[in-house]
Amino acid sequence: MNLQIPFKLIASFIVFILVLSSVYTVEQRQNAVVFQFGEAVRIVDQPGLYFKVPVIQSVNWFDKRIQHIDAEAKELTASDGKRVIVDAFAKFRITDPVRFYKTVYDVQGVSVRLNKILESSMRKVIGTVPFISLLSSERGKIMQQIKNYVNQESQPFGIDVIDVRILRADLPAENSAAIYRRMQTEREKEARQIRAEGLEEAQRIRAKADKESQIILAEAYMQAQILKGEGDSEAAKIFNEAFGKDAEFYRFYKHIEAYKNSFTKGDATLMISPESEFLQYLHIGK
Amino acid sequence: MGRSPWDDDDNKTDNVFNSFKPKKPKLDDFKFPELPKFPGGQIIYIAVAAGLLWLSSGFYKVNEGEEAVITRFGKYVRHAHAGLNYHLPSPIEKVYIEKVNKSRRIEIGYRSNGSANGVAKYITHESTMLTGDENLADLNWDITWHIKDLKEYLFNIASPEEAVRTAAQSAIREVIGETPIASVLSNQKQEIASKIEKLVQATLDQYEAGIQVEMVQLLKAEPPAEVIDAYRDVQTSRADKERDINQALAYNNDILPKARGEAAKLLQEAEGYKRETISKAEGDSKRFSLIYEQYITQKQITKDRLYLDAVTEVLQKNSKYIIGSELLPHMAIGKK
């Protein structure tokens, strides 16, 4: 009776340990591979609670979510000889964990291999297209092509490459400087043209204003001269009518007027002969 | 196996040699009757208490705006929504709670480092990109997104935020790469942003990432720092052009009314002259005609009177000398 208590305890403890080590869970985001003495015997691709033979079998878990790999920036040559710096990334998912485990072992292993494959695939595809097609709607097709290559070559690793996308497709730094220079000169050209257009427009407006003002003044002058002429002509007509009655008297009258108008300032000195008509009644010294 | 006090005691009771030590039996006798009670009573209480505690650890709270996903032994079993919820405690079920409605933001080309509207630093290798006409533009973007499907978000993709960032960057470069710089910098920002938004969403949907892109926003669109002066100068030149034209229009507005004023003045003057001339002529002829009426009646007298009046007036106003040939010696003018 007394012996049973420790035995039960020990036995239940051992059973507990065995049960613990024979039970394992596979999470929703995981795949698992059961190994027996290092040999893969079973793939578990559904999540849940599972059993294995304790001690003899061991479990390795693999992430079955979509994973990300960056391809380092590479300088490649496009078909038109232009150098281009491309960096890309790939999204992949482990589909065959056993093969994955055998060939690349873990994510780090696969990232090294994928990087190489990405580079060679990009080289292959980008080498056949001109640089400018990377700056067009071709880009999607190019990425699709690269993805197909990568997918083919990464088959042995038990992964499925879901997507390959180009992040940057830039020209090397030396070319950037050239681009900057070109952009600058283009802008300078534009600025100059705009300024010149401004001056052109301004000059046109000024010239038009000058012209219009000249026309206005000239027309006004013409009108004024016509008015004055009308005045003069009317005046002449009036004079002719009045003075035409007696030309002789008009001459006399006008002379008288002229004398009065000419000598009324008092600045003249008159020398009068005693024999003049005016002094005919004044007899001095006679 | 470790030795517990009970093991010790059990051994002692079974031990034939327990009589070696006189003290021990006493101790055993003292403890023996309590032994069945001790584990039987206390352990059950402790076990029940521990069990209750364990069961109660299954309560959890989901806040408004959050959603929870529960897995049982790793397998997805259900969703839970806001409120008090229960799951089977720890090793059996596990809860993942995420703020599904929370709008998350990704900054591309710059980092604000949490400050509300400042820019902590610019990241030029992210922001500088080639445009469709082989120019370079410097662009900053904000992408906001939230979780659309928590299950997909949790279980389909590793580092979802990274996925959004890279998908966005790739989409941005793809779209900008086929757009000329002029439309990037000026008028088509909205169209470009919505194009990118569609592309990012399509990429994320392809990954079944459970992510909804809310908005792609083009924050800053500038030519690169190296050429920005040239671009600014274009702006300045536009202002210059406006200025030149405005100055010319000002000149126009100045000179034309003046000319019209001048013209009006000329016309008024001419009108005045005309009236004046005619009136004067009429006045003069009227005066002449009136005198002429009198002259007709007494020709010589009128003539003489007019003549003498005039002479009188002239001589009154001026100094005069009367120079006769006989008079000269007496007046000694011009001789000494």
Coordinates of C-alpha atoms in Angstrom, one line a residue:
Chain A
M1 CA 0.0 0.0 0.0
N2 CA 2.7 2.4 0.9
L3 CA 4.9 1.3 -2.0
Q4 CA 2.0 2.1 -4.5
I5 CA 2.1 5.8 -3.9
P6 CA 5.6 6.5 -5.0
F7 CA 5.3 4.0 -7.9
K8 CA 2.1 5.7 -9.0
L9 CA 3.7 9.0 -8.8
I10 CA 6.7 8.0 -10.7
A11 CA 4.8 6.1 -13.2
S12 CA 2.3 8.9 -13.8
F13 CA 5.2 11.3 -14.1
I14 CA 6.9 9.2 -16.7
V15 CA 3.6 8.7 -18.6
F16 CA 3.1 12.5 -18.4
I17 CA 6.5 13.1 -19.9
L18 CA 5.9 10.5 -22.6
V19 CA 2.5 12.0 -23.5
L20 CA 4.0 15.4 -23.5
S21 CA 6.7 14.4 -25.8
S22 CA 4.4 12.5 -28.1
V23 CA 1.9 15.4 -28.5
Y24 CA 2.7 18.3 -30.7
T25 CA 0.7 21.1 -32.2
V26 CA 0.9 22.5 -35.7
E27 CA -0.2 26.1 -35.8
Q28 CA -2.3 27.6 -38.5
R29 CA 0.6 29.4 -40.0
Q30 CA 2.9 26.3 -40.0
N31 CA 3.7 23.1 -41.7
A32 CA 5.4 20.3 -39.8
V33 CA 7.6 17.5 -40.8
V34 CA 8.0 14.4 -38.6
F35 CA 11.4 12.9 -38.7
Q36 CA 12.3 9.4 -37.5
F37 CA 16.0 9.0 -36.8
G38 CA 16.6 11.9 -39.1
E39 CA 14.4 10.5 -41.9
A40 CA 11.3 12.5 -42.9
V41 CA 8.4 10.2 -42.5
R42 CA 5.4 12.5 -42.5
I43 CA 4.3 16.0 -43.6
V44 CA 1.6 17.6 -41.5
D45 CA 0.1 20.4 -43.5
Q46 CA -3.1 20.9 -41.5
P47 CA -3.0 22.7 -38.2
G48 CA -4.1 21.0 -35.0
L49 CA -3.0 18.6 -32.3
Y50 CA -1.0 15.5 -33.3
F51 CA 0.8 12.6 -31.9
K52 CA 4.1 11.0 -32.6
V53 CA 6.2 8.3 -31.2
P54 CA 8.1 9.8 -28.4
V55 CA 11.9 9.9 -28.4
I56 CA 12.2 8.2 -31.7
Q57 CA 10.4 10.8 -33.8
S58 CA 11.1 14.5 -33.8
V59 CA 9.2 17.4 -35.4
N60 CA 10.4 20.4 -37.4
W61 CA 8.1 23.3 -38.1
F62 CA 8.2 25.4 -41.2
D63 CA 6.5 28.7 -41.7
K64 CA 3.9 28.3 -44.5
R65 CA 3.1 32.0 -44.8
I66 CA 4.2 34.1 -47.7
Q67 CA 7.7 35.2 -47.0
H68 CA 9.8 38.1 -48.2
I69 CA 13.2 38.1 -49.8
D70 CA 15.1 41.2 -50.9
A71 CA 17.4 40.9 -53.9
E72 CA 20.4 43.1 -53.5
A73 CA 20.7 46.0 -55.9
K74 CA 22.5 44.8 -59.1
E75 CA 23.9 46.7 -61.9
L76 CA 22.7 45.0 -65.1
T77 CA 22.9 45.8 -68.8
A78 CA 19.8 46.3 -70.8
S79 CA 19.7 45.2 -74.5
D80 CA 20.5 48.8 -75.6
G81 CA 23.7 48.7 -73.6
K82 CA 22.5 51.0 -70.9
R83 CA 23.6 50.2 -67.4
V84 CA 20.7 49.9 -65.0
I85 CA 20.6 49.3 -61.3
V86 CA 17.8 47.0 -60.4
D87 CA 16.7 45.9 -57.0
A88 CA 13.8 43.6 -56.6
F89 CA 12.1 41.5 -54.0
A90 CA 10.4 38.1 -54.2
K91 CA 7.5 36.6 -52.2
F92 CA 7.6 32.9 -51.8
R93 CA 5.9 30.2 -49.7
I94 CA 7.2 26.9 -48.6
T95 CA 5.1 24.2 -50.4
D96 CA 7.2 21.1 -49.8
P97 CA 8.8 21.3 -46.4
V98 CA 10.7 18.1 -46.8
R99 CA 12.4 19.2 -50.0
F100 CA 12.9 22.6 -48.5
Y101 CA 14.6 21.1 -45.5
K102 CA 16.8 18.8 -47.6
T103 CA 17.9 21.4 -50.2
V104 CA 18.2 24.7 -48.3
Y105 CA 17.5 23.8 -44.7
D106 CA 16.1 27.1 -43.6
V107 CA 15.0 30.6 -44.7
Q108 CA 18.5 31.9 -44.6
G109 CA 19.6 29.1 -46.9
V110 CA 16.9 29.8 -49.3
S111 CA 17.5 33.5 -49.3
V112 CA 21.1 33.0 -50.5
R113 CA 20.0 30.7 -53.3
L114 CA 17.0 32.8 -54.3
N115 CA 19.2 35.9 -54.4
K116 CA 21.4 34.1 -57.0
I117 CA 18.5 32.9 -59.0
L118 CA 16.9 36.4 -58.9
E119 CA 20.1 37.9 -60.2
S120 CA 20.5 35.5 -63.0
S121 CA 16.9 35.7 -64.0
M122 CA 17.0 39.5 -64.0
R123 CA 20.1 39.4 -66.1
K124 CA 18.5 37.1 -68.6
V125 CA 15.3 39.0 -68.9
I126 CA 16.6 42.6 -68.7
G127 CA 19.4 41.8 -71.1
T128 CA 16.7 41.2 -73.8
V129 CA 14.8 44.4 -73.4
P130 CA 15.8 48.0 -73.9
F131 CA 16.1 50.2 -70.8
I132 CA 13.2 52.4 -71.8
S133 CA 10.8 49.5 -71.6
L134 CA 11.4 49.4 -67.9
L135 CA 9.9 52.8 -67.9
S136 CA 6.7 51.8 -69.6
S137 CA 3.8 49.5 -69.2
E138 CA 6.2 46.7 -70.3
R139 CA 7.5 46.6 -66.7
G140 CA 4.7 44.4 -65.5
K141 CA 5.4 41.8 -68.3
I142 CA 9.1 42.0 -67.5
M143 CA 8.4 41.2 -63.8
Q144 CA 6.1 38.4 -64.8
Q145 CA 8.9 36.9 -67.0
I146 CA 11.4 37.2 -64.2
K147 CA 9.0 35.5 -61.9
N148 CA 8.5 32.6 -64.3
Y149 CA 12.3 32.0 -64.5
V150 CA 12.7 32.3 -60.8
N151 CA 9.8 29.9 -60.2
Q152 CA 11.3 27.3 -62.6
E153 CA 14.7 27.4 -61.1
S154 CA 13.6 27.4 -57.5
Q155 CA 11.3 24.3 -58.0
P156 CA 13.9 22.0 -56.4
F157 CA 13.8 23.9 -53.1
G158 CA 10.1 23.0 -52.5
I159 CA 9.0 26.6 -52.6
D160 CA 6.5 28.5 -54.7
V161 CA 7.5 32.0 -55.8
I162 CA 4.3 33.9 -55.8
D163 CA 5.6 37.3 -56.9
V164 CA 8.7 39.0 -58.1
R165 CA 8.6 42.7 -58.3
I166 CA 11.2 45.3 -59.3
L167 CA 11.6 47.9 -56.7
R168 CA 14.1 50.3 -58.3
A169 CA 15.2 50.4 -61.8
D170 CA 17.5 53.4 -61.9
L171 CA 20.4 54.5 -63.9
P172 CA 23.8 54.5 -62.2
A173 CA 25.0 57.6 -60.3
E174 CA 27.1 58.9 -63.3
N175 CA 23.9 58.9 -65.4
S176 CA 22.0 60.6 -62.7
A177 CA 24.4 63.5 -63.0
A178 CA 23.8 63.6 -66.7
I179 CA 20.1 63.5 -66.2
Y180 CA 20.3 66.3 -63.7
R181 CA 22.2 68.4 -66.2
R182 CA 19.7 67.7 -68.9
M183 CA 16.8 68.5 -66.6
Q184 CA 18.5 71.7 -65.6
T185 CA 19.2 72.8 -69.2
E186 CA 15.7 71.9 -70.2
R187 CA 14.3 74.0 -67.4
E188 CA 16.6 76.9 -68.3
K189 CA 15.4 76.7 -71.9
E190 CA 11.8 76.7 -70.7
A191 CA 12.4 79.7 -68.4
R192 CA 14.1 81.7 -71.1
Q193 CA 11.3 81.0 -73.5
I194 CA 8.7 82.0 -70.9
R195 CA 10.5 85.2 -70.1
A196 CA 10.9 86.0 -73.8
E197 CA 7.3 85.3 -74.4
G198 CA 6.5 87.7 -71.6
L199 CA 8.6 90.4 -73.2
E200 CA 7.1 89.7 -76.6
E201 CA 3.6 89.9 -75.3
A202 CA 4.4 93.1 -73.3
Q203 CA 5.9 94.7 -76.3
R204 CA 2.9 93.8 -78.4
I205 CA 0.6 95.3 -75.8
R206 CA 2.7 98.5 -75.6
A207 CA 3.0 98.9 -79.3
K208 CA -0.7 98.4 -79.7
A209 CA -1.4 100.9 -77.0
D210 CA 0.9 103.4 -78.7
K211 CA -0.7 102.8 -82.1
E212 CA -4.2 103.3 -80.7
S213 CA -3.3 106.4 -78.9
Q214 CA -1.6 107.8 -82.0
I215 CA -4.7 107.0 -84.0
I216 CA -7.0 108.6 -81.4
L217 CA -4.9 111.7 -81.4
A218 CA -4.6 111.9 -85.2
E219 CA -8.3 111.4 -85.7
A220 CA -8.9 114.1 -83.1
Y221 CA -6.6 116.4 -84.9
M222 CA -8.4 115.7 -88.1
Q223 CA -11.7 116.4 -86.5
A224 CA -10.3 119.5 -84.9
Q225 CA -8.9 120.8 -88.2
I226 CA -12.3 120.2 -89.9
L227 CA -14.1 122.1 -87.2
K228 CA -11.7 125.0 -87.4
G229 CA -12.0 125.0 -91.2
E230 CA -15.7 125.0 -90.9
G231 CA -15.4 128.0 -88.5
D232 CA -13.1 129.8 -90.8
S233 CA -15.2 129.2 -93.9
E234 CA -18.4 130.2 -92.1
A235 CA -16.7 133.4 -90.9
A236 CA -15.4 134.2 -94.4
K237 CA -18.9 133.7 -95.7
I238 CA -20.3 136.1 -93.2
F239 CA -17.7 138.6 -93.9
N240 CA -18.1 138.4 -97.6
E241 CA -21.8 138.9 -97.3
A242 CA -21.4 141.9 -95.1
F243 CA -18.4 143.6 -96.7
G244 CA -19.4 142.8 -100.2
K245 CA -22.0 145.6 -100.1
D246 CA -19.4 148.3 -100.6
A247 CA -15.8 147.4 -101.2
E248 CA -14.6 151.0 -101.1
F249 CA -16.2 151.7 -97.7
Y250 CA -14.9 148.4 -96.4
R251 CA -11.4 149.3 -97.3
F252 CA -11.7 152.7 -95.6
Y253 CA -13.4 151.2 -92.5
K254 CA -10.8 148.5 -92.2
H255 CA -8.0 150.9 -92.4
I256 CA -9.4 153.1 -89.7
E257 CA -9.8 150.0 -87.6
A258 CA -6.2 149.0 -88.3
Y259 CA -4.9 152.4 -87.4
K260 CA -6.7 152.4 -84.1
N261 CA -5.6 148.9 -83.3
S262 CA -2.0 149.5 -84.3
F263 CA -1.4 152.8 -82.5
T264 CA -3.4 152.4 -79.3
K265 CA -0.6 151.2 -77.1
G266 CA 1.1 154.6 -77.0
D267 CA 4.5 153.5 -77.9
A268 CA 4.7 155.2 -81.3
T269 CA 6.1 158.6 -82.1
L270 CA 4.3 160.3 -85.0
M271 CA 6.0 162.8 -87.2
I272 CA 3.3 164.8 -88.8
S273 CA 3.8 167.2 -91.7
P274 CA 2.0 170.5 -91.4
E275 CA 0.9 169.9 -95.0
S276 CA -0.9 166.8 -94.1
E277 CA -4.6 166.6 -94.5
F278 CA -5.2 166.3 -90.8
L279 CA -3.4 169.6 -90.1
Q280 CA -4.9 171.4 -93.1
Y281 CA -6.7 173.8 -90.8
L282 CA -3.7 174.5 -88.6
H283 CA -1.5 177.2 -90.0
I284 CA 1.8 177.6 -88.2
G285 CA 4.2 180.1 -89.5
K286 CA 2.0 181.1 -92.4
Chain B
M1 CA 13.9 10.4 -8.3
G2 CA 14.0 13.1 -5.6
R3 CA 13.1 12.2 -2.1
S4 CA 10.1 13.8 -0.7
P5 CA 9.2 13.9 3.0
W6 CA 6.5 11.4 2.3
D7 CA 8.8 9.0 0.7
D8 CA 11.0 9.3 3.7
D9 CA 8.1 8.6 6.0
D10 CA 6.8 5.7 4.0
N11 CA 10.2 4.1 4.0
K12 CA 10.5 4.5 7.7
T13 CA 7.2 2.8 8.4
D14 CA 8.1 -0.1 6.2
N15 CA 11.6 -0.3 7.5
V16 CA 12.3 -3.3 9.7
F17 CA 15.2 -1.6 11.2
N18 CA 13.3 1.4 12.4
S19 CA 13.9 0.4 16.0
F20 CA 17.5 1.4 15.7
K21 CA 16.8 4.9 16.6
P22 CA 14.5 5.5 19.6
K23 CA 13.3 8.9 18.5
K24 CA 12.0 8.0 15.1
P25 CA 9.1 5.8 15.9
K26 CA 7.8 8.7 18.1
L27 CA 7.9 11.0 15.2
D28 CA 6.3 8.5 12.9
D29 CA 3.6 7.7 15.4
F30 CA 2.9 11.4 15.7
K31 CA 2.6 12.0 11.9
F32 CA 1.0 8.7 10.9
P33 CA -2.6 9.4 11.6
E34 CA -2.4 12.7 9.7
L35 CA -1.0 11.3 6.6
P36 CA -4.1 10.2 4.7
K37 CA -5.8 13.5 5.6
F38 CA -3.1 15.7 4.4
P39 CA -2.9 14.8 0.7
G40 CA -6.5 13.8 0.5
G41 CA -7.9 17.1 1.8
Q42 CA -5.4 19.8 1.0
I43 CA -4.3 18.7 -2.5
I44 CA -7.8 18.5 -3.7
Y45 CA -8.5 22.0 -2.6
I46 CA -5.3 23.2 -4.1
A47 CA -6.1 21.3 -7.3
V48 CA -9.6 22.6 -7.5
A49 CA -8.4 26.1 -6.8
A50 CA -5.6 25.8 -9.3
G51 CA -8.2 24.3 -11.8
L52 CA -10.5 27.2 -11.3
L53 CA -7.7 29.7 -11.6
W54 CA -6.7 27.9 -14.8
L55 CA -10.2 28.0 -16.2
S56 CA -10.7 31.6 -15.3
S57 CA -7.5 32.5 -17.2
G58 CA -9.6 31.9 -20.3
F59 CA -11.5 35.2 -19.9
Y60 CA -10.3 38.0 -22.1
K61 CA -11.5 41.3 -23.3
V62 CA -11.8 42.5 -26.9
N63 CA -12.0 46.3 -27.2
E64 CA -14.1 48.2 -29.6
G65 CA -12.3 48.3 -33.0
E66 CA -10.4 45.1 -32.2
E67 CA -11.1 41.6 -33.4
A68 CA -9.8 38.3 -32.1
V69 CA -9.0 35.1 -33.7
I70 CA -8.9 31.9 -31.7
T71 CA -6.9 28.8 -32.5
R72 CA -7.3 25.5 -30.8
F73 CA -4.0 23.5 -30.7
G74 CA -2.9 25.9 -33.4
K75 CA -5.9 25.4 -35.7
Y76 CA -8.1 28.3 -36.4
V77 CA -11.6 27.8 -34.8
R78 CA -13.4 31.1 -34.6
H79 CA -13.5 34.9 -34.5
A80 CA -14.4 37.0 -31.5
H81 CA -15.7 40.5 -31.4
A82 CA -15.7 43.4 -29.0
G83 CA -16.8 42.5 -25.4
L84 CA -15.9 40.0 -22.8
N85 CA -15.0 36.6 -24.3
Y86 CA -13.9 33.2 -23.2
H87 CA -11.5 30.7 -24.6
L88 CA -10.3 27.4 -23.3
P89 CA -7.3 28.2 -21.3
S90 CA -3.7 28.3 -22.3
P91 CA -2.3 25.2 -23.9
I92 CA -5.6 24.4 -25.6
E93 CA -6.7 27.6 -27.2
K94 CA -4.8 30.7 -28.0
V95 CA -6.1 34.2 -28.8
Y96 CA -4.7 36.7 -31.3
I97 CA -6.2 40.2 -30.8
E98 CA -5.6 42.9 -33.4
K99 CA -6.9 46.4 -33.9
V100 CA -8.6 45.7 -37.2
N101 CA -10.1 49.2 -37.6
K102 CA -7.0 51.0 -36.8
S103 CA -5.6 53.0 -39.7
R104 CA -2.0 52.2 -40.1
R105 CA 0.4 54.4 -41.9
I106 CA 3.5 53.7 -44.0
E107 CA 5.8 56.5 -44.9
I108 CA 7.8 56.3 -48.1
G109 CA 10.6 58.6 -48.9
Y110 CA 10.7 60.1 -45.4
R111 CA 10.2 59.2 -41.8
S112 CA 8.3 61.4 -39.4
N113 CA 9.4 59.4 -36.4
G114 CA 6.0 59.8 -34.8
S115 CA 5.9 63.6 -34.8
A116 CA 2.5 64.8 -35.9
N117 CA 3.3 66.8 -39.0
G118 CA 7.1 67.1 -39.1
V119 CA 9.5 65.3 -41.2
A120 CA 12.4 63.9 -39.2
K121 CA 14.4 62.9 -42.2
Y122 CA 14.2 62.3 -45.9
I123 CA 15.3 59.0 -47.4
T124 CA 16.4 59.9 -50.9
H125 CA 17.0 56.4 -52.2
E126 CA 13.4 55.8 -51.5
S127 CA 12.1 59.1 -52.7
T128 CA 14.1 59.7 -55.9
M129 CA 12.8 57.8 -58.8
L130 CA 12.8 57.8 -62.6
T131 CA 9.8 59.1 -64.4
G132 CA 8.6 57.9 -67.8
D133 CA 10.6 60.5 -69.7
E134 CA 13.8 59.6 -68.0
N135 CA 13.8 62.5 -65.5
L136 CA 14.2 62.1 -61.8
A137 CA 11.6 63.2 -59.3
D138 CA 11.7 63.4 -55.5
L139 CA 8.4 62.1 -54.1
N140 CA 7.1 61.4 -50.6
W141 CA 4.2 59.2 -50.0
D142 CA 1.8 58.1 -47.3
I143 CA 0.0 54.9 -47.5
T144 CA -2.8 54.1 -45.0
W145 CA -4.2 50.7 -44.6
H146 CA -6.1 48.5 -42.2
I147 CA -6.8 44.9 -41.6
K148 CA -9.5 43.6 -43.8
D149 CA -9.5 39.9 -42.9
L150 CA -7.8 39.1 -39.6
K151 CA -7.4 35.4 -40.3
E152 CA -5.6 36.0 -43.6
Y153 CA -3.6 38.8 -42.1
L154 CA -2.3 36.6 -39.3
F155 CA -1.8 33.3 -41.1
N156 CA -1.1 34.0 -44.7
I157 CA 1.8 36.4 -44.8
A158 CA 4.9 37.0 -42.7
S159 CA 5.6 40.6 -41.8
P160 CA 2.5 42.1 -43.4
E161 CA 3.7 45.7 -42.8
E162 CA 6.8 44.9 -44.8
A163 CA 4.6 43.5 -47.5
V164 CA 2.6 46.7 -47.8
R165 CA 5.7 48.8 -47.8
T166 CA 7.4 46.8 -50.6
A167 CA 4.2 46.4 -52.6
A168 CA 3.7 50.1 -52.4
Q169 CA 7.2 51.0 -53.3
S170 CA 7.1 48.7 -56.3
A171 CA 3.8 50.0 -57.4
I172 CA 4.8 53.6 -57.0
R173 CA 7.9 53.1 -59.1
E174 CA 6.0 51.2 -61.7
V175 CA 3.4 53.9 -62.1
I176 CA 5.8 56.8 -61.9
G177 CA 8.1 54.9 -64.3
E178 CA 5.5 55.3 -67.0
T179 CA 4.3 58.9 -66.3
P180 CA 6.1 61.9 -67.6
I181 CA 7.6 64.2 -64.9
A182 CA 5.3 67.1 -65.8
S183 CA 2.2 65.3 -64.8
V184 CA 3.9 63.9 -61.7
L185 CA 4.8 67.4 -60.6
S186 CA 1.7 69.2 -61.6
N187 CA -1.8 68.2 -62.3
Q188 CA -2.3 64.5 -62.3
K189 CA -1.4 63.7 -58.7
Q190 CA -4.9 62.3 -57.9
E191 CA -5.0 60.0 -60.9
I192 CA -1.5 58.7 -60.2
A193 CA -2.3 58.0 -56.5
S194 CA -5.4 56.1 -57.4
K195 CA -3.6 54.1 -60.0
I196 CA -1.0 53.1 -57.4
E197 CA -3.7 52.4 -54.9
K198 CA -5.3 49.9 -57.2
L199 CA -1.9 48.3 -58.0
V200 CA -1.0 47.9 -54.3
Q201 CA -4.4 46.5 -53.5
A202 CA -4.1 44.0 -56.4
T203 CA -0.7 42.9 -55.2
L204 CA -1.8 42.4 -51.6
D205 CA -5.0 40.6 -52.7
Q206 CA -2.7 38.3 -54.7
Y207 CA -0.9 37.5 -51.5
E208 CA -4.3 37.1 -49.7
A209 CA -2.8 39.3 -47.1
G210 CA -6.1 40.4 -45.6
I211 CA -5.1 44.0 -46.0
Q212 CA -7.2 46.9 -47.2
V213 CA -5.4 49.9 -48.6
E214 CA -7.3 53.0 -47.6
M215 CA -5.4 55.7 -49.4
V216 CA -2.2 56.4 -51.2
Q217 CA -1.3 60.0 -50.8
L218 CA 1.4 61.9 -52.7
L219 CA 2.7 64.3 -50.0
K220 CA 5.6 66.0 -51.7
A221 CA 6.4 66.0 -55.4
E222 CA 9.4 68.0 -56.2
P223 CA 12.2 67.8 -58.7
P224 CA 15.4 66.5 -57.0
A225 CA 17.4 69.0 -54.9
E226 CA 20.1 69.1 -57.6
V227 CA 17.8 70.8 -60.1
I228 CA 15.2 72.4 -57.9
D229 CA 16.7 75.8 -58.5
A230 CA 16.1 75.4 -62.3
Y231 CA 12.5 74.4 -61.6
R232 CA 12.0 77.3 -59.3
D233 CA 13.4 79.6 -61.9
V234 CA 10.8 78.3 -64.3
Q235 CA 8.2 79.4 -61.8
T236 CA 9.9 82.7 -61.4
S237 CA 10.0 83.1 -65.1
R238 CA 6.3 82.6 -65.2
A239 CA 5.9 85.3 -62.7
D240 CA 8.2 87.5 -64.7
K241 CA 6.2 87.0 -67.8
E242 CA 3.0 87.9 -65.9
R243 CA 4.8 90.9 -64.5
D244 CA 6.0 92.1 -67.9
I245 CA 2.5 91.6 -69.4
N246 CA 0.9 93.4 -66.5
Q247 CA 3.3 96.3 -66.8
A248 CA 2.5 96.5 -70.5
L249 CA -1.2 96.4 -69.7
A250 CA -0.7 99.1 -67.1
Y251 CA 1.0 101.2 -69.8
N252 CA -1.9 100.5 -72.1
N253 CA -4.4 101.5 -69.5
D254 CA -2.4 104.6 -68.8
I255 CA -1.7 105.8 -72.3
L256 CA -5.1 105.2 -73.9
P257 CA -7.3 107.2 -71.6
K258 CA -4.7 110.0 -71.8
A259 CA -4.9 109.9 -75.5
R260 CA -8.6 110.0 -75.4
G261 CA -8.5 112.9 -73.1
E262 CA -6.1 114.7 -75.3
A263 CA -8.3 114.0 -78.3
A264 CA -11.3 115.3 -76.4
K265 CA -9.4 118.4 -75.6
L266 CA -8.4 119.0 -79.2
L267 CA -12.0 118.6 -80.3
Q268 CA -13.3 120.9 -77.7
E269 CA -10.7 123.5 -78.6
A270 CA -11.5 123.2 -82.2
E271 CA -15.2 123.5 -81.5
G272 CA -14.4 126.6 -79.4
Y273 CA -12.3 128.1 -82.2
K274 CA -15.1 127.5 -84.7
R275 CA -17.7 129.1 -82.5
E276 CA -15.4 132.0 -81.7
T277 CA -14.4 132.6 -85.2
I278 CA -18.0 132.5 -86.4
S279 CA -19.2 134.7 -83.6
K280 CA -16.5 137.2 -84.1
A281 CA -17.2 137.3 -87.8
E282 CA -20.9 137.8 -87.1
G283 CA -20.1 140.5 -84.6
D284 CA -17.7 142.3 -86.9
S285 CA -20.0 142.1 -89.9
K286 CA -23.0 143.2 -87.9
R287 CA -21.1 146.2 -86.6
F288 CA -19.9 147.0 -90.1
S289 CA -23.4 146.7 -91.5
L290 CA -24.8 149.0 -88.8
I291 CA -22.2 151.7 -89.6
Y292 CA -22.7 151.1 -93.3
E293 CA -26.4 151.9 -92.9
Q294 CA -25.5 155.3 -91.6
Y295 CA -22.7 155.8 -94.2
I296 CA -25.2 155.3 -97.0
T297 CA -27.3 158.3 -95.8
Q298 CA -24.4 160.7 -95.3
K299 CA -21.3 159.3 -97.0
Q300 CA -18.8 162.1 -96.6
I301 CA -19.7 163.1 -93.1
T302 CA -19.6 159.6 -91.8
K303 CA -16.3 159.0 -93.5
D304 CA -14.8 162.2 -92.2
R305 CA -16.1 161.6 -88.7
L306 CA -14.7 158.1 -88.6
Y307 CA -11.4 159.3 -89.9
L308 CA -11.1 162.1 -87.4
D309 CA -12.2 159.9 -84.5
A310 CA -9.5 157.5 -85.4
V311 CA -6.8 160.1 -85.9
T312 CA -7.8 161.8 -82.6
E313 CA -7.6 158.5 -80.8
V314 CA -4.3 157.7 -82.3
L315 CA -2.8 161.1 -81.7
Q316 CA -4.1 161.2 -78.1
K317 CA -2.3 158.1 -77.2
N318 CA 1.0 158.7 -78.9
S319 CA 3.7 161.4 -78.7
K320 CA 3.9 163.3 -81.9
Y321 CA 6.0 165.9 -83.7
I322 CA 4.9 168.2 -86.4
I323 CA 7.6 168.7 -88.8
G324 CA 7.2 171.4 -91.4
S325 CA 10.0 172.7 -93.7
E326 CA 9.7 176.3 -92.5
L327 CA 9.5 175.4 -89.0
L328 CA 12.7 173.5 -88.8
P329 CA 15.2 176.3 -88.4
H330 CA 13.2 177.7 -85.5
M331 CA 12.8 174.5 -83.7
A332 CA 16.4 173.6 -84.1
I333 CA 15.7 170.0 -84.2
G334 CA 18.6 167.8 -85.5
K335 CA 20.9 170.9 -85.6
K336 CA 23.0 172.7 -83.1

